């Protein structure tokens, strides 16, 4: 392989790193599992998977998130050079100009996909793109509101599916589905709290780079102890959506995941108050990431029989 092709491969790897390509399949799987097991459990799973408009909504969400990582990387270049020097060196193989071109291209494709579905979907993704840019450019440098907005934007694709499934439902029918909406928002609330906690742990992890670049994060403005206290309160708050899901709704075997999460979060709090070095905060960050990703796949536990039924349908085609 000559030098030209080696450089091309390195640039592809670099762009993959910038858009965090390893996260995109998880986002797609999470949306499809949410559609099958939470948002539209009455419909056959195969019909959901073959729904072309849903495919466009899911991939528009994934593309928007990928473009969000690009613009976030663009504005955080100096900070990441301190906090993540090795990753930053890889990311710099792709020029800032190329990153911006890819960013605008992805946003255009996402809006176009939304427009194919409906003007409402196009408007939704246009607003989503703007909010991601606003967060990266301005909001993330401020305490509380930056963390809160980051967590909201992370679960925004969930609302894209809500828009897709419920915008045509008459208001009278929506009134009859209050219980189902409680379940949906309880799931979203638990995920929101986990992501918000992770964002606040990231502030503790990245305190040196944030301080050097004048980011007004919670540990910088109010101190590390205050930040740990807020994280602890948010961790305890996860009990509320979990209680709603277990007591008010049949989540099948997924209650095992919530019990496991409770034990992991107790361990998380013990380590949090002992943590002082960046390596410990990084470990806590990865622990929360594991909990979020495992939660995505554990959605299947709500009704595992869907998998067996799907297997029978596929086998019958051969």
XYZ file of C-alpha atoms in Angstrom:
318
model
C 0.000 0.000 0.000
C 1.522 3.327 -1.043
C 1.653 6.485 1.054
C -1.382 8.061 -0.661
C -3.730 5.205 0.286
C -2.332 4.981 3.802
C -3.077 8.668 4.291
C -6.601 8.195 2.892
C -7.288 5.322 5.298
C -5.957 7.375 8.222
C -8.234 10.261 7.260
C -11.245 7.937 7.103
C -10.352 6.595 10.551
C -9.907 10.188 11.751
C -13.348 11.219 10.468
C -14.834 8.077 12.024
C -13.283 9.170 15.327
C -14.626 12.731 14.967
C -18.226 11.595 14.360
C -17.784 8.837 16.969
C -18.906 6.244 14.464
C -18.956 3.553 17.136
C -21.918 5.373 18.766
C -24.056 5.655 15.639
C -25.101 1.941 15.429
C -26.084 2.089 19.118
C -28.279 5.138 18.443
C -29.974 3.361 15.515
C -30.556 0.177 17.529
C -31.893 2.209 20.467
C -34.456 3.953 18.271
C -35.683 0.763 16.634
C -35.936 -1.087 19.951
C -37.802 1.874 21.458
C -40.230 1.840 18.531
C -40.836 -1.915 18.809
C -41.067 -2.356 22.576
C -42.078 1.058 23.997
C -43.642 3.427 21.446
C -45.602 1.012 19.262
C -45.779 -2.392 21.002
C -49.111 -3.280 19.315
C -47.608 -3.358 15.814
C -45.688 -6.342 14.500
C -41.903 -5.889 14.846
C -41.255 -6.855 11.223
C -43.680 -4.172 9.991
C -41.809 -1.571 12.065
C -38.456 -2.683 10.669
C -39.809 -2.476 7.104
C -41.396 0.965 7.581
C -39.472 3.180 5.108
C -40.553 6.494 6.680
C -39.436 5.274 10.101
C -36.113 4.275 8.505
C -35.721 7.867 7.259
C -36.526 9.292 10.715
C -34.052 6.982 12.447
C -31.213 7.647 10.024
C -31.888 11.393 9.953
C -31.518 11.348 13.745
C -28.271 9.375 13.522
C -26.870 11.694 10.835
C -27.809 14.784 12.872
C -26.025 13.385 15.908
C -22.953 12.600 13.787
C -22.918 16.190 12.488
C -23.310 17.355 16.085
C -20.140 15.522 17.055
C -18.341 17.276 14.192
C -19.359 20.811 15.210
C -18.651 19.980 18.848
C -15.175 18.772 17.857
C -14.683 21.972 15.816
C -15.367 24.280 18.767
C -13.609 22.078 21.361
C -10.346 21.654 19.425
C -8.208 23.628 21.925
C -9.836 22.102 25.000
C -9.506 18.535 23.690
C -5.815 19.097 23.011
C -5.400 19.234 26.818
C -8.064 16.716 27.875
C -7.663 14.132 25.066
C -4.270 14.707 23.404
C -4.030 11.295 21.664
C -7.563 11.414 20.208
C -7.038 15.040 19.156
C -3.902 14.161 17.198
C -5.913 11.547 15.282
C -8.835 13.951 14.731
C -6.479 16.599 13.306
C -5.651 14.423 10.292
C -8.850 15.828 8.789
C -8.752 19.593 8.239
C -11.278 21.914 9.868
C -12.502 22.893 6.374
C -13.254 19.265 5.498
C -15.028 18.766 8.814
C -17.284 21.751 8.133
C -18.069 20.501 4.624
C -19.075 17.106 5.998
C -21.051 18.850 8.763
C -23.158 20.904 6.333
C -23.590 17.913 3.988
C -24.891 15.682 6.780
C -27.286 18.381 7.987
C -28.639 18.860 4.464
C -29.189 15.095 4.073
C -30.925 14.892 7.484
C -33.298 17.771 6.640
C -34.001 16.225 3.213
C -34.831 12.860 4.797
C -37.189 14.642 7.183
C -38.857 16.458 4.280
C -39.544 13.152 2.513
C -41.480 12.032 5.609
C -43.325 15.335 6.237
C -42.785 19.065 6.624
C -43.122 18.589 10.403
C -40.221 16.118 10.416
C -38.130 18.523 8.331
C -38.907 21.350 10.783
C -38.056 19.071 13.721
C -34.622 18.195 12.335
C -33.943 21.810 11.341
C -34.626 22.888 14.941
C -32.537 19.966 16.238
C -29.580 20.967 14.028
C -29.826 24.582 15.198
C -29.976 23.588 18.890
C -26.934 21.318 18.530
C -24.997 24.196 16.945
C -26.171 26.622 19.653
C -25.103 24.206 22.374
C -21.643 23.644 20.863
C -21.019 27.315 20.107
C -22.425 29.046 23.197
C -24.380 27.097 25.782
C -21.939 24.328 26.772
C -19.534 26.822 28.363
C -22.079 27.704 31.069
C -22.826 25.709 34.238
C -26.138 23.875 34.759
C -27.762 25.006 31.490
C -24.929 23.461 29.430
C -25.254 20.080 31.166
C -29.038 20.177 31.002
C -29.113 21.024 27.293
C -26.543 18.297 26.487
C -28.767 15.691 28.142
C -31.899 17.004 26.377
C -30.183 16.908 22.973
C -29.013 13.336 23.628
C -32.608 12.095 24.017
C -34.004 14.330 21.232
C -34.144 11.409 18.715
C -36.590 9.770 21.123
C -38.955 12.738 20.535
C -38.508 12.345 16.761
C -40.142 8.928 17.075
C -42.891 10.367 19.281
C -43.592 12.931 16.568
C -43.679 10.202 13.940
C -46.114 7.939 15.797
C -48.435 10.424 17.496
C -48.785 13.611 15.432
C -51.691 12.116 13.434
C -53.483 10.675 16.474
C -56.612 12.694 17.435
C -56.464 14.541 20.750
C -59.315 12.436 22.190
C -57.305 9.253 21.632
C -54.208 10.830 23.191
C -56.281 11.492 26.309
C -57.009 7.755 26.526
C -53.309 6.896 26.321
C -52.126 8.897 29.348
C -50.841 5.746 31.036
C -48.768 4.834 27.997
C -47.283 8.344 27.887
C -46.317 8.070 31.560
C -44.350 4.935 30.700
C -42.687 6.578 27.681
C -41.602 9.628 29.661
C -40.471 7.504 32.608
C -38.078 5.653 30.265
C -36.949 8.974 28.791
C -36.571 10.450 32.289
C -34.331 7.627 33.482
C -32.157 7.921 30.376
C -32.082 11.725 30.715
C -30.855 11.498 34.316
C -28.114 9.000 33.438
C -26.885 11.218 30.585
C -27.049 14.350 32.766
C -25.001 12.612 35.461
C -22.484 11.503 32.825
C -22.192 15.071 31.512
C -21.432 16.336 35.021
C -18.843 13.603 35.553
C -17.242 14.657 32.253
C -16.887 18.175 33.699
C -14.917 16.717 36.613
C -12.849 14.633 34.198
C -12.066 17.583 31.894
C -11.537 20.279 34.508
C -8.004 21.182 33.333
C -8.957 21.798 29.713
C -12.159 23.628 30.714
C -10.241 25.905 33.073
C -7.605 26.694 30.441
C -10.289 27.624 27.880
C -12.526 29.635 30.232
C -15.423 27.164 30.347
C -17.684 28.017 33.292
C -18.575 24.485 34.374
C -20.028 23.517 37.761
C -16.764 22.232 39.346
C -14.903 25.365 38.172
C -17.523 27.892 39.340
C -18.897 26.163 42.447
C -16.212 23.627 43.356
C -15.708 19.880 43.113
C -17.618 19.103 46.341
C -20.724 20.944 45.107
C -20.490 19.098 41.795
C -20.279 15.725 43.564
C -23.264 16.654 45.749
C -25.401 17.524 42.726
C -24.365 14.301 40.979
C -25.347 12.331 44.099
C -28.794 14.003 44.238
C -29.391 13.271 40.546
C -28.322 9.657 41.080
C -30.870 9.295 43.885
C -33.503 10.927 41.632
C -33.252 7.957 39.224
C -35.317 6.022 41.773
C -38.433 8.009 40.722
C -38.714 6.893 37.051
C -37.612 3.373 37.996
C -40.371 3.159 40.637
C -42.960 4.367 38.084
C -41.848 1.773 35.518
C -41.779 -1.172 37.917
C -44.959 -0.330 39.869
C -47.197 1.152 37.138
C -46.169 -0.776 34.054
C -45.271 -4.318 33.151
C -41.678 -3.990 31.899
C -41.280 -7.753 31.724
C -37.804 -8.948 32.613
C -36.394 -5.446 32.204
C -36.980 -4.895 35.914
C -33.827 -7.026 36.350
C -31.890 -4.312 34.485
C -33.278 -1.610 36.787
C -32.335 -3.598 39.920
C -28.860 -4.116 38.462
C -28.647 -0.387 37.663
C -29.501 0.445 41.263
C -26.560 -1.650 42.510
C -24.211 -0.150 39.909
C -25.256 3.383 40.863
C -24.619 2.664 44.561
C -21.113 1.507 43.629
C -20.819 4.619 41.436
C -21.565 6.909 44.401
C -19.015 5.167 46.612
C -16.273 5.645 44.016
C -17.397 9.212 43.214
C -16.757 10.553 46.696
C -13.335 8.914 46.819
C -12.345 10.037 43.302
C -9.756 12.793 42.981
C -7.740 11.931 39.859
C -8.833 12.120 36.238
C -8.416 8.340 35.827
C -11.103 7.721 38.480
C -13.530 10.163 36.862
C -12.863 8.504 33.498
C -13.708 5.138 35.069
C -16.995 6.559 36.401
C -17.736 8.059 32.978
C -17.219 4.657 31.321
C -19.334 2.955 34.009
C -22.265 5.246 33.176
C -21.706 4.698 29.456
C -21.864 0.935 30.046
C -25.119 1.377 31.973
C -26.659 3.450 29.160
C -25.588 1.079 26.368
C -26.641 -2.050 28.276
C -29.999 -0.365 28.926
C -30.515 -0.033 25.174
C -30.108 -3.771 24.594
C -32.097 -4.653 27.722
C -35.201 -3.047 26.163
C -35.587 -6.464 24.499
C -36.313 -7.893 27.963
C -39.674 -6.100 28.017
C -41.004 -8.807 25.702
C -38.351 -11.356 24.603
C -40.998 -13.426 22.786
C -40.864 -10.850 19.957
C -37.439 -12.243 19.053
C -38.672 -15.832 18.910
C -41.708 -14.839 16.863
C -39.479 -12.901 14.479
C -37.177 -15.903 14.148
C -40.129 -18.111 13.179
C -41.292 -15.583 10.572
C -37.817 -15.407 9.023
C -37.401 -19.191 8.991
C -40.780 -19.604 7.309
C -39.501 -17.465 4.393
C -36.886 -20.107 3.493
